[in-house]
PDB file of N, CA and C in Angstrom:
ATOM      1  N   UNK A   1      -2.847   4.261 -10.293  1.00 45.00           N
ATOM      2  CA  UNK A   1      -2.482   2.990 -10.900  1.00 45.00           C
ATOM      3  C   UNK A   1      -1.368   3.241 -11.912  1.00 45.00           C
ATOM      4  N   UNK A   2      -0.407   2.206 -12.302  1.00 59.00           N
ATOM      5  CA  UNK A   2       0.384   2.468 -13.269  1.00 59.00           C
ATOM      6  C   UNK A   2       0.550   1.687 -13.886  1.00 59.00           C
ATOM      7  N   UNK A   3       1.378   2.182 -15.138  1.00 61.00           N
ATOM      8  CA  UNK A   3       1.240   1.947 -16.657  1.00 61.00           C
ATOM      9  C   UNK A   3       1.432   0.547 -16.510  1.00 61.00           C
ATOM     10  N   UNK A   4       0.957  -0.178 -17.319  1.00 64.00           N
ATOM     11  CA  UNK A   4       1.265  -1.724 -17.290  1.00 64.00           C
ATOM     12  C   UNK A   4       1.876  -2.102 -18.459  1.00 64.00           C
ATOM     13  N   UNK A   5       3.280  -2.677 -18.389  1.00 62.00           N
ATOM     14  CA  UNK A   5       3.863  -3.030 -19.608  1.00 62.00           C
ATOM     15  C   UNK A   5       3.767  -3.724 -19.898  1.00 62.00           C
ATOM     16  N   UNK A   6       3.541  -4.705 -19.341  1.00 62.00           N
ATOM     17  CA  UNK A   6       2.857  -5.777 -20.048  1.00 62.00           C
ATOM     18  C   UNK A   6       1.670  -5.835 -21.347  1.00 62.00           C
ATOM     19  N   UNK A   7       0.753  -4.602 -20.984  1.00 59.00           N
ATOM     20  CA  UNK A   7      -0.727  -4.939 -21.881  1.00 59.00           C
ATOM     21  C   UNK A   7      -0.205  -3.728 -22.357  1.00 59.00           C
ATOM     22  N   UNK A   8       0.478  -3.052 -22.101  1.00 62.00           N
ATOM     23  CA  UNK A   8       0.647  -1.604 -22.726  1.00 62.00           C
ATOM     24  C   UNK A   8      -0.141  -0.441 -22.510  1.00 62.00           C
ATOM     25  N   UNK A   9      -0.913  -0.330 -21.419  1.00 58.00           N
ATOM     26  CA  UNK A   9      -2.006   0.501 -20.761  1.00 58.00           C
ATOM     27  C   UNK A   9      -1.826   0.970 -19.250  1.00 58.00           C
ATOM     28  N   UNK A  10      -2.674   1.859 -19.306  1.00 56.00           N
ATOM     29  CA  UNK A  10      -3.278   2.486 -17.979  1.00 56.00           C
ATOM     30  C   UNK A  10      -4.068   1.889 -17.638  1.00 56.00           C
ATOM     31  N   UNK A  11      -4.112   1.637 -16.047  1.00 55.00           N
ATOM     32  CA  UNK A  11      -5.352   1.033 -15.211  1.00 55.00           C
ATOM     33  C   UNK A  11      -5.527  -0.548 -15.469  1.00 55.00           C
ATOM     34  N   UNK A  12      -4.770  -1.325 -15.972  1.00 58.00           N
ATOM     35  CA  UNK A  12      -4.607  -2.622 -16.034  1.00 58.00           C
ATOM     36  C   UNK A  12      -5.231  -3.111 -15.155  1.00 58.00           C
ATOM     37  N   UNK A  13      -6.221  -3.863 -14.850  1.00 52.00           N
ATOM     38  CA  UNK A  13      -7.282  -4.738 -13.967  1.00 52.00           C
ATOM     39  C   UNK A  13      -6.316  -5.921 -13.481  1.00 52.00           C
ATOM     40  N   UNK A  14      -5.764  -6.283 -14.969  1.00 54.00           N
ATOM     41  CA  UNK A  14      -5.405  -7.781 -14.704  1.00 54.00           C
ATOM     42  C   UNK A  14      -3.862  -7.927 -14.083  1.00 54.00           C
ATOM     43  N   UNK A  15      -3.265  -6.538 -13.858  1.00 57.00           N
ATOM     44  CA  UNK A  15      -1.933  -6.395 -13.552  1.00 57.00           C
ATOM     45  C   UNK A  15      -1.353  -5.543 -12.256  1.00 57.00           C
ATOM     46  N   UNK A  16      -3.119  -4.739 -11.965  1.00 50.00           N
ATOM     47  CA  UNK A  16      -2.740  -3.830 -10.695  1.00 50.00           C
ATOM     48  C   UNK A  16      -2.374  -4.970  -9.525  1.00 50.00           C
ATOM     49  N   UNK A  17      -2.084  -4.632  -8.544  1.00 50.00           N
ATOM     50  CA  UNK A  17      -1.708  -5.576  -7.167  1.00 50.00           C
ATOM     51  C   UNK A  17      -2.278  -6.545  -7.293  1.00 50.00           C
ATOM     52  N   UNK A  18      -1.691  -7.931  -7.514  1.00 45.00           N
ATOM     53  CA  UNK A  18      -2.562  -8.997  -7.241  1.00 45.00           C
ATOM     54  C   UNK A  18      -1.879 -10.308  -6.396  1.00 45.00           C
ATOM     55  N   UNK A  19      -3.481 -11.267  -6.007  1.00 45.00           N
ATOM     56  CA  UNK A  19      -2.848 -11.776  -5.192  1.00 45.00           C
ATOM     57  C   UNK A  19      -1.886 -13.274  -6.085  1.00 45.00           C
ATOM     58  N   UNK A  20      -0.679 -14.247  -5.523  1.00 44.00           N
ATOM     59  CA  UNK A  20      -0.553 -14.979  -6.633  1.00 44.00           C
ATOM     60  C   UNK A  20      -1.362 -16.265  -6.356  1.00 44.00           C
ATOM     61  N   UNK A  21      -1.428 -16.630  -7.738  1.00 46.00           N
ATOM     62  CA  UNK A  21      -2.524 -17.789  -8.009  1.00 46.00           C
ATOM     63  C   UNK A  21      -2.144 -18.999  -7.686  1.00 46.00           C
ATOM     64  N   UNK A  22      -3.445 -19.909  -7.434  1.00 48.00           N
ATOM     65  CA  UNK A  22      -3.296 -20.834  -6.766  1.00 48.00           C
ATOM     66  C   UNK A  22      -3.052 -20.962  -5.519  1.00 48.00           C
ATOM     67  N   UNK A  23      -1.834 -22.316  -5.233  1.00 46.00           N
ATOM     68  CA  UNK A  23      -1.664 -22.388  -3.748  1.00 46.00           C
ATOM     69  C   UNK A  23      -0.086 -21.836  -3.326  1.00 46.00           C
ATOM     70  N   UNK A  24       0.008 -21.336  -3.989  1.00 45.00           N
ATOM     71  CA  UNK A  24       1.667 -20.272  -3.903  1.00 45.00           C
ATOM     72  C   UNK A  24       1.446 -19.385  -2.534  1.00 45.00           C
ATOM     73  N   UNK A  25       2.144 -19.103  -1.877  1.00 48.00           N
ATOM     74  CA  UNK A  25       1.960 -18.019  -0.672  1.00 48.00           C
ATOM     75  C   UNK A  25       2.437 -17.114  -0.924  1.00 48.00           C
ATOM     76  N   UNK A  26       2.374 -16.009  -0.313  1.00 52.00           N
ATOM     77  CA  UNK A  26       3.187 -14.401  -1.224  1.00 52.00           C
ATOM     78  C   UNK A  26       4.005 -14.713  -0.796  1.00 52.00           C
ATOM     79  N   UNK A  27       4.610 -15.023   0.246  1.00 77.00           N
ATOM     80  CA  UNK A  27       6.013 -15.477   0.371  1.00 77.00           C
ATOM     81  C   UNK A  27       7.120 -15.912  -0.332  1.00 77.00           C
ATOM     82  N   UNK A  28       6.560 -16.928  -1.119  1.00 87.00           N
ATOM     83  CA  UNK A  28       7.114 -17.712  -2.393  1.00 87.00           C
ATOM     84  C   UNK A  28       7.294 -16.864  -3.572  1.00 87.00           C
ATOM     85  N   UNK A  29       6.488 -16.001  -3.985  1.00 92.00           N
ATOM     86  CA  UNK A  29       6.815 -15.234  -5.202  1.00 92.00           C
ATOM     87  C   UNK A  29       7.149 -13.399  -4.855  1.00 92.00           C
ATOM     88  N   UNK A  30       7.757 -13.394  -3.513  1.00 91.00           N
ATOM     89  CA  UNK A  30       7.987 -11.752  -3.371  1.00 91.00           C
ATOM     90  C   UNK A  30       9.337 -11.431  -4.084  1.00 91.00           C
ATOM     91  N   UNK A  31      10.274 -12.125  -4.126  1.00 91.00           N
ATOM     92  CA  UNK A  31      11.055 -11.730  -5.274  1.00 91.00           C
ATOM     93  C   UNK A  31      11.421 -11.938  -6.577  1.00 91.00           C
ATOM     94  N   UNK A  32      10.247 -11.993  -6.852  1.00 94.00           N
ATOM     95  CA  UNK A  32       9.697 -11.850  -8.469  1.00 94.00           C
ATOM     96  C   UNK A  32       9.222 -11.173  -8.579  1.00 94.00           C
ATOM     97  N   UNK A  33       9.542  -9.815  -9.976  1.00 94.00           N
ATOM     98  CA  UNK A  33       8.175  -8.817 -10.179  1.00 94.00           C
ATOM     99  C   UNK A  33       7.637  -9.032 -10.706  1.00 94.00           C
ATOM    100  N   UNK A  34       6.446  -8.807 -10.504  1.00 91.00           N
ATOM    101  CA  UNK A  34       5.271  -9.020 -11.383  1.00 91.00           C
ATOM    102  C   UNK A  34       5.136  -9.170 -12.606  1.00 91.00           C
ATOM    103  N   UNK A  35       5.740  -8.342 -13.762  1.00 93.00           N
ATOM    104  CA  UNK A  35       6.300  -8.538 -14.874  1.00 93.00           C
ATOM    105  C   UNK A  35       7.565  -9.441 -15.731  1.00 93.00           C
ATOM    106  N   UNK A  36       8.186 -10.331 -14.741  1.00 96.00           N
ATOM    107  CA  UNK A  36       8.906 -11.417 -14.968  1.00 96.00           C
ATOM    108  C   UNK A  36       8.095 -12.334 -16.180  1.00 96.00           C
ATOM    109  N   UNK A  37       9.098 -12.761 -16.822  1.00 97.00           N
ATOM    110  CA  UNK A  37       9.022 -14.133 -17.234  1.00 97.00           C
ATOM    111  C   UNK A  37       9.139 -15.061 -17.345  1.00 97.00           C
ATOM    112  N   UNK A  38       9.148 -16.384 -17.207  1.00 98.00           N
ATOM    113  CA  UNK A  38      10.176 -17.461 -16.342  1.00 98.00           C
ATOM    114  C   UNK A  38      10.022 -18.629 -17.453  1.00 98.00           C
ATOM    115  N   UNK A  39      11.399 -19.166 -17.904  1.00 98.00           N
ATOM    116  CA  UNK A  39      11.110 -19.581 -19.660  1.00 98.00           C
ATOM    117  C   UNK A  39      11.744 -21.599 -18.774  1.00 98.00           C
ATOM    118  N   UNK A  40      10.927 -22.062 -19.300  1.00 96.00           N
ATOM    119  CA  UNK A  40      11.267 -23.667 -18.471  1.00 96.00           C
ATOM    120  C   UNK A  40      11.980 -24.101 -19.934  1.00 96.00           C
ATOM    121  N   UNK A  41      12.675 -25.913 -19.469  1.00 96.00           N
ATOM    122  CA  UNK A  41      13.529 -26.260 -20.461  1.00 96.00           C
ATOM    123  C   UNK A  41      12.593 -26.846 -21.865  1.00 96.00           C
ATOM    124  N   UNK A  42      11.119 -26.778 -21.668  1.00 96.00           N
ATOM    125  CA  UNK A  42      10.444 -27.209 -22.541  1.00 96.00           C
ATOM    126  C   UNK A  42      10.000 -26.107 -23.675  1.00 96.00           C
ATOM    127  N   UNK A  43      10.478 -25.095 -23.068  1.00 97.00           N
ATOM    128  CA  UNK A  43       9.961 -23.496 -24.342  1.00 97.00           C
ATOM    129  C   UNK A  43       8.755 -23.062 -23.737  1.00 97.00           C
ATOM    130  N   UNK A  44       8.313 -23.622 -22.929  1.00 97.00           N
ATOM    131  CA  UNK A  44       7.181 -22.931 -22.092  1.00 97.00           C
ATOM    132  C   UNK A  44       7.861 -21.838 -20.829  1.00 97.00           C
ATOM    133  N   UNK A  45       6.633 -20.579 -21.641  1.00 97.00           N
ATOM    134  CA  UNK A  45       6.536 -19.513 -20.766  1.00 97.00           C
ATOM    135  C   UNK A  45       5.945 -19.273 -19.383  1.00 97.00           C
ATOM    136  N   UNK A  46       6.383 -18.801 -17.920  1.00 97.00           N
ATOM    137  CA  UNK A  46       5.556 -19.070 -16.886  1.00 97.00           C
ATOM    138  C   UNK A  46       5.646 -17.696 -16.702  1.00 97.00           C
ATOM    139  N   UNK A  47       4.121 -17.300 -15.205  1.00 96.00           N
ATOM    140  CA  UNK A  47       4.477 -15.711 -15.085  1.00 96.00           C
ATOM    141  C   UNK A  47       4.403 -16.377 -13.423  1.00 96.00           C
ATOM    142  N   UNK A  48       5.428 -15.044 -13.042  1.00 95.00           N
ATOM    143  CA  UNK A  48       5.258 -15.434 -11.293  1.00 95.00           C
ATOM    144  C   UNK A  48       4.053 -15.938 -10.662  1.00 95.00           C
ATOM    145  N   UNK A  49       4.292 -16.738  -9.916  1.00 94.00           N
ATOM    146  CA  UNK A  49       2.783 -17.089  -9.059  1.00 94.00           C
ATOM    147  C   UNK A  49       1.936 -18.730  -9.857  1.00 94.00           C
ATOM    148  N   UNK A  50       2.872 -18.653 -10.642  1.00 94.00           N
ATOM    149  CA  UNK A  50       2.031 -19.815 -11.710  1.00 94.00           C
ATOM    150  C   UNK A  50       1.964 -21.384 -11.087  1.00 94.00           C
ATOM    151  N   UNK A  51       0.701 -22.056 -10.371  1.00 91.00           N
ATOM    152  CA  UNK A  51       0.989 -23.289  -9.865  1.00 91.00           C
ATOM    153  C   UNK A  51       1.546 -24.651 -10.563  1.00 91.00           C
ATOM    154  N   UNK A  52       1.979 -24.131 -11.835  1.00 91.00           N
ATOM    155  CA  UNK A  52       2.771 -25.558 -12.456  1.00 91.00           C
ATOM    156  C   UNK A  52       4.298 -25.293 -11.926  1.00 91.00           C
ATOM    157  N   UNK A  53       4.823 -24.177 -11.555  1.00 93.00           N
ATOM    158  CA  UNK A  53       6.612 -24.430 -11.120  1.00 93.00           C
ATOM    159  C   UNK A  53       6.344 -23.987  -9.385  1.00 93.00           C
ATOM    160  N   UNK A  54       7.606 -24.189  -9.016  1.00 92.00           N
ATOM    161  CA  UNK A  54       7.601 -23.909  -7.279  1.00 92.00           C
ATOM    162  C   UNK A  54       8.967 -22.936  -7.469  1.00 92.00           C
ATOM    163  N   UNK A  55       8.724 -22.093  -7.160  1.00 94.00           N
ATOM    164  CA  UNK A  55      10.002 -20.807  -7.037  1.00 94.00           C
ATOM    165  C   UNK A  55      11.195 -21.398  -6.623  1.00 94.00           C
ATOM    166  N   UNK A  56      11.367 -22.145  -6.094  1.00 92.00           N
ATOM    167  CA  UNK A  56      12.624 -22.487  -5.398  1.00 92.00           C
ATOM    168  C   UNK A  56      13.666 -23.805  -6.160  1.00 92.00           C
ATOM    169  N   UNK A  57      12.619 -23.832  -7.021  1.00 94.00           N
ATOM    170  CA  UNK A  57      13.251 -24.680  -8.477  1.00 94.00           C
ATOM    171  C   UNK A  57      13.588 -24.116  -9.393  1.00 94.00           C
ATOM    172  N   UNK A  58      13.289 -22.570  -9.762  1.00 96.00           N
ATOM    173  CA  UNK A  58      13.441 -22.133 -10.701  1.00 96.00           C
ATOM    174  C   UNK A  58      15.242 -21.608 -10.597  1.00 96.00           C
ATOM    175  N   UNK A  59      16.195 -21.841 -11.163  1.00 95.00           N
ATOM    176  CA  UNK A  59      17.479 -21.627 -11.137  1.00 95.00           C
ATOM    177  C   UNK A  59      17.786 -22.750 -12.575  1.00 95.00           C
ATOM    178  N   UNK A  60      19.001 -22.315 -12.904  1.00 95.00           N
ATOM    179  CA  UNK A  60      19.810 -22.926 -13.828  1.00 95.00           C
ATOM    180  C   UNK A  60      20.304 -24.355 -13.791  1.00 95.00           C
ATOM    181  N   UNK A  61      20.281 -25.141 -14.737  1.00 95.00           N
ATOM    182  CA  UNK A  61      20.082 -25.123 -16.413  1.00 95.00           C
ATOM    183  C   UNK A  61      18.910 -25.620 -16.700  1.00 95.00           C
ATOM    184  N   UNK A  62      17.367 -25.588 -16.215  1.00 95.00           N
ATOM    185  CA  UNK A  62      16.168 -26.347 -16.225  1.00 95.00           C
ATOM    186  C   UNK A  62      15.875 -24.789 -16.963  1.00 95.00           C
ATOM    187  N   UNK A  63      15.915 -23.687 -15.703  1.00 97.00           N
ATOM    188  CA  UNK A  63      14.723 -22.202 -15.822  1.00 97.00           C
ATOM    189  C   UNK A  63      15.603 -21.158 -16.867  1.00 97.00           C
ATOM    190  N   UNK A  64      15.614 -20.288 -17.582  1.00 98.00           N
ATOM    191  CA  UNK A  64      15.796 -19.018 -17.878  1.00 98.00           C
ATOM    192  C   UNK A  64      14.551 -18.435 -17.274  1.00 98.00           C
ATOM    193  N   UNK A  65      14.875 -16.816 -17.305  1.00 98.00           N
ATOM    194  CA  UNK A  65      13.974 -16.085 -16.926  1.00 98.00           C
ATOM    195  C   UNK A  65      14.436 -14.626 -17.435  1.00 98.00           C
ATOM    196  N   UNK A  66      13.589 -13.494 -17.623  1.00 98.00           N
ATOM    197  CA  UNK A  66      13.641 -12.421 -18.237  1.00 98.00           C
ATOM    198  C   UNK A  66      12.799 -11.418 -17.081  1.00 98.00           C
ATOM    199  N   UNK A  67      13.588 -10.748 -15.987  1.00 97.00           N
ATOM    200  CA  UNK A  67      12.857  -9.958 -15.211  1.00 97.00           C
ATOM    201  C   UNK A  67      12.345  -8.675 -15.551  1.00 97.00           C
ATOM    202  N   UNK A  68      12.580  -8.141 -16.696  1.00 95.00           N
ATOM    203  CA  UNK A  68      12.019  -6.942 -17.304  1.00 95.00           C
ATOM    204  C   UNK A  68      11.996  -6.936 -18.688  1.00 95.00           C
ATOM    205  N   UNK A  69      10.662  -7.763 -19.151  1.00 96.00           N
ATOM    206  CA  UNK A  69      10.647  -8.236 -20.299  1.00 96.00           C
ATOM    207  C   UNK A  69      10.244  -6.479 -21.237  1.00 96.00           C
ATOM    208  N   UNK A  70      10.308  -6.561 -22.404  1.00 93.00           N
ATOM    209  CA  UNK A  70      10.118  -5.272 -23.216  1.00 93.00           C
ATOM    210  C   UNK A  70       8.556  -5.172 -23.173  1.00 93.00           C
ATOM    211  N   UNK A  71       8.121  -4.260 -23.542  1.00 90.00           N
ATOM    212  CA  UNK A  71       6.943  -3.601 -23.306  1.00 90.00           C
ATOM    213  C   UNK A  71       6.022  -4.474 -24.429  1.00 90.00           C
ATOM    214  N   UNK A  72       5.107  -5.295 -24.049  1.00 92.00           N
ATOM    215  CA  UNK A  72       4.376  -6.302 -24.985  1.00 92.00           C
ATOM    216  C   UNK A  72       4.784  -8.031 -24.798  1.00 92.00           C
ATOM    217  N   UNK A  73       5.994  -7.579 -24.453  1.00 95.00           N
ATOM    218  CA  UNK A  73       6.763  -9.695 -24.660  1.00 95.00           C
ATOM    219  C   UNK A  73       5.771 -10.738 -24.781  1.00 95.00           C
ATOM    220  N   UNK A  74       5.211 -10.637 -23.596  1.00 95.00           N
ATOM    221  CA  UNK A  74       4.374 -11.863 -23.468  1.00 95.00           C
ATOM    222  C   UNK A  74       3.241 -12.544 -24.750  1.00 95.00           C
ATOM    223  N   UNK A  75       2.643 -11.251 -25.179  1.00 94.00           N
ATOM    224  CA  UNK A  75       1.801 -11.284 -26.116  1.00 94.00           C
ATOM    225  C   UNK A  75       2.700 -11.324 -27.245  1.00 94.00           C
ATOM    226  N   UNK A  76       3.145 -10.975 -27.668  1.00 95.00           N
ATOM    227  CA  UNK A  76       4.197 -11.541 -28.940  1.00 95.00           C
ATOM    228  C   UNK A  76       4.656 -13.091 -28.977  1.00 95.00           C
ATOM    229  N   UNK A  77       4.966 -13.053 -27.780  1.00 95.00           N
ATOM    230  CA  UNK A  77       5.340 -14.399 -27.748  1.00 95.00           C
ATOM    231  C   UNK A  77       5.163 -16.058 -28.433  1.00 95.00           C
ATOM    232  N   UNK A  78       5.572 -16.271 -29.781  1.00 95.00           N
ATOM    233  CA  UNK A  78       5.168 -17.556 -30.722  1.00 95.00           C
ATOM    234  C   UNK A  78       6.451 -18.061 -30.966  1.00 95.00           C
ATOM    235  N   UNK A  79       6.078 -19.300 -31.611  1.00 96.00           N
ATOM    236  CA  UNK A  79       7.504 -20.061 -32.335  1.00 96.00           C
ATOM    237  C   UNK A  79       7.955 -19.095 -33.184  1.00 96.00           C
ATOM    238  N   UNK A  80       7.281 -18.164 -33.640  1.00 96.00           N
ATOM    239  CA  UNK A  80       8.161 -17.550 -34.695  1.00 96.00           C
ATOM    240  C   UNK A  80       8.775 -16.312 -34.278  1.00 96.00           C
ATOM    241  N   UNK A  81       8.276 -15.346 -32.674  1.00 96.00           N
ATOM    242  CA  UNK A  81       8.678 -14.680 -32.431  1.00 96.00           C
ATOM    243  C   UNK A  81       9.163 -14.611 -31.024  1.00 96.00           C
ATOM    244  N   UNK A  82       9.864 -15.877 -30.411  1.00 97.00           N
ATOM    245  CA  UNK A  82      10.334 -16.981 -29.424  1.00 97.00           C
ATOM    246  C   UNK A  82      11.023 -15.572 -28.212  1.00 97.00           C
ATOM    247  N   UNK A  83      11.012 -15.464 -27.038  1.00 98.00           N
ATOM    248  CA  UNK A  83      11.560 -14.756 -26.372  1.00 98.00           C
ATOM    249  C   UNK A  83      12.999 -15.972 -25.554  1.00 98.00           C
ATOM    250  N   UNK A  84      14.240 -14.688 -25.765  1.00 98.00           N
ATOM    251  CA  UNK A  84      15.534 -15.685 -24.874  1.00 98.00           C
ATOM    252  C   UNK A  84      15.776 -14.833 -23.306  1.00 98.00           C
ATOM    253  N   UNK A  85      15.877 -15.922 -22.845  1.00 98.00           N
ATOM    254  CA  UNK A  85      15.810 -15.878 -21.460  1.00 98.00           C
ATOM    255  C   UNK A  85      17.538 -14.731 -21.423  1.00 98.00           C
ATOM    256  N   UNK A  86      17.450 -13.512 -20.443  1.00 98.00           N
ATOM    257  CA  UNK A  86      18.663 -12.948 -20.430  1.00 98.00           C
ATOM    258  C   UNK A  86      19.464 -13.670 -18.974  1.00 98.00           C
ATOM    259  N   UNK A  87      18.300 -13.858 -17.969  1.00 97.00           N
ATOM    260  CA  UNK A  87      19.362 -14.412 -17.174  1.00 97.00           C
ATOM    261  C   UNK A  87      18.868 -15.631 -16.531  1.00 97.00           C
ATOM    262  N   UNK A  88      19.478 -16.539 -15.521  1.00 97.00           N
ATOM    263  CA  UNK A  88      19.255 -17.826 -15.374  1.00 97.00           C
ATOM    264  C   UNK A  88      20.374 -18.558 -16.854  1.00 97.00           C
ATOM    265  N   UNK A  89      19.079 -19.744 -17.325  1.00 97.00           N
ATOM    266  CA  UNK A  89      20.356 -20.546 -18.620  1.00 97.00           C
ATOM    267  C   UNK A  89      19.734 -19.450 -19.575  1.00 97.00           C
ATOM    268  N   UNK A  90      20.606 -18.846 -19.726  1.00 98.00           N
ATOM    269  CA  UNK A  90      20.529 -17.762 -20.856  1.00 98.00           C
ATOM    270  C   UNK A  90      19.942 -18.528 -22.564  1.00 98.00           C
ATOM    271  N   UNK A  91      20.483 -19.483 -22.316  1.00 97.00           N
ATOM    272  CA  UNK A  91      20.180 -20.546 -23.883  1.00 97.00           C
ATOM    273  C   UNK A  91      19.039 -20.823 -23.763  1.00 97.00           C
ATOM    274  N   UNK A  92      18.197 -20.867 -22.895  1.00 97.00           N
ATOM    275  CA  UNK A  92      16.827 -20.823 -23.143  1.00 97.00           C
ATOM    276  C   UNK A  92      15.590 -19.817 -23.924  1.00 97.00           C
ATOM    277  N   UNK A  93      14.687 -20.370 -24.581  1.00 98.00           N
ATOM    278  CA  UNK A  93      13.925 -19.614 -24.905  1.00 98.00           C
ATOM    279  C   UNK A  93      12.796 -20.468 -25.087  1.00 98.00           C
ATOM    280  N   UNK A  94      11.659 -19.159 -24.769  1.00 98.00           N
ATOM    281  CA  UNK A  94      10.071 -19.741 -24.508  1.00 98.00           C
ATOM    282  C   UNK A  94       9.276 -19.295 -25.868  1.00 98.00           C
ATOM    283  N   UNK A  95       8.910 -20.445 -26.562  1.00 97.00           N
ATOM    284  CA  UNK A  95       7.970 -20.350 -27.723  1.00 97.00           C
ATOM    285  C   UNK A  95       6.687 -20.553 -27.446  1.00 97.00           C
ATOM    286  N   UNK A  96       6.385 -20.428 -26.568  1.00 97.00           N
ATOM    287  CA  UNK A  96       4.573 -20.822 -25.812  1.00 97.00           C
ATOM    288  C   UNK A  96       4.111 -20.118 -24.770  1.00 97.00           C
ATOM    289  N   UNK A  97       3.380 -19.989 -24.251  1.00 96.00           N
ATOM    290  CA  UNK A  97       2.757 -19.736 -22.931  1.00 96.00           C
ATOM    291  C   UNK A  97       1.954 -20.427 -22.219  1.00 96.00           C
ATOM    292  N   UNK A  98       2.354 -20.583 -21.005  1.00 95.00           N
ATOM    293  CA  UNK A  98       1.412 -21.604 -20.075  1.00 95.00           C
ATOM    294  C   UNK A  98      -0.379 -21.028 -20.214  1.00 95.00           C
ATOM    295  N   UNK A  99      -0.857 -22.028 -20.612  1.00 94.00           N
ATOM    296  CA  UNK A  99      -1.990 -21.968 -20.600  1.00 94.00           C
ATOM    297  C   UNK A  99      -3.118 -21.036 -19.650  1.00 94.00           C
ATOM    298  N   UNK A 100      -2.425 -21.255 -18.178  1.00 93.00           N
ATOM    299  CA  UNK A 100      -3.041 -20.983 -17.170  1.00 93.00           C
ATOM    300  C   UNK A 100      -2.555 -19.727 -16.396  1.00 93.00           C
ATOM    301  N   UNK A 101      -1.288 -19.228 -16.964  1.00 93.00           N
ATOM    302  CA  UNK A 101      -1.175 -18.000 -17.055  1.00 93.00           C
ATOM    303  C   UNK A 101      -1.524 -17.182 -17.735  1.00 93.00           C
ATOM    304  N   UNK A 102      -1.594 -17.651 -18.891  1.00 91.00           N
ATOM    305  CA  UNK A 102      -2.150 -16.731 -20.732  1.00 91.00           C
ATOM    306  C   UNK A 102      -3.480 -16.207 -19.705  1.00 91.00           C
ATOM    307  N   UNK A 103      -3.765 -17.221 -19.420  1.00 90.00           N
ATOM    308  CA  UNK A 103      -5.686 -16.944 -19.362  1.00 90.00           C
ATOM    309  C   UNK A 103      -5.876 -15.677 -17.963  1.00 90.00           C
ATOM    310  N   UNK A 104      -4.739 -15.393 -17.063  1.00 87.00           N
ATOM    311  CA  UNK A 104      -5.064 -14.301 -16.300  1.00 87.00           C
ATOM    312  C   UNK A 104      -4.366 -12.961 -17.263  1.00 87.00           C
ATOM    313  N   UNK A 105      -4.100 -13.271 -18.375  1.00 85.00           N
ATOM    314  CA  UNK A 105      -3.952 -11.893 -18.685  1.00 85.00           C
ATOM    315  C   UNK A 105      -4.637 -11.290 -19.645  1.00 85.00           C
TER     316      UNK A 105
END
């Protein structure tokens, strides 16, 4: 198993191979890695696979997104310590996290 940057650990449960959630098909989220972040025009944070966006919407000037976020991002992630999207609308940034992603990690 490997290191998960996200949680900052070995053997990550919630990060080894998984399938994506909801009614998404792997199809829909194979070019996204797993560790993406996908920042919408509301400051909300999404993680691949998430059934509130449809992949094929996500593009510029609605989505930013951050495909290799730094080691922790997600969990840092507040109004006060806001992550900016590097590519997609770069002017974006996510001060929140989707609810229903937070909760698979």
């Amino acid at each position: 198993m490997q290191y998960c940057e996200r949680h900052e650990m070995h053997h990550c449960a919630d990060c080894s191979p998984r399938a994506p959630r909801g009614s998404a098909s792997t199809g829909e989220w194979d070019e996204w890695p797993a560790t993406a972040i996908i920042i919408h025009a509301s400051g909300k944070a999404h993680l691949p696979g998430c059934t509130h966006i449809v992949p094929a919407d996500i593009r510029p000037p609605l989505y930013g997104w951050v495909l290799t976020p730094s080691s922790g991002a997600w969990r840092r992630l507040t109004p006060s310590y806001p992550l900016c999207a590097t590519q997609g609308n770069t002017e974006r940034a996510a001060a929140s996290r989707c609810k229903d992603c937070d909760a698979t990690q």
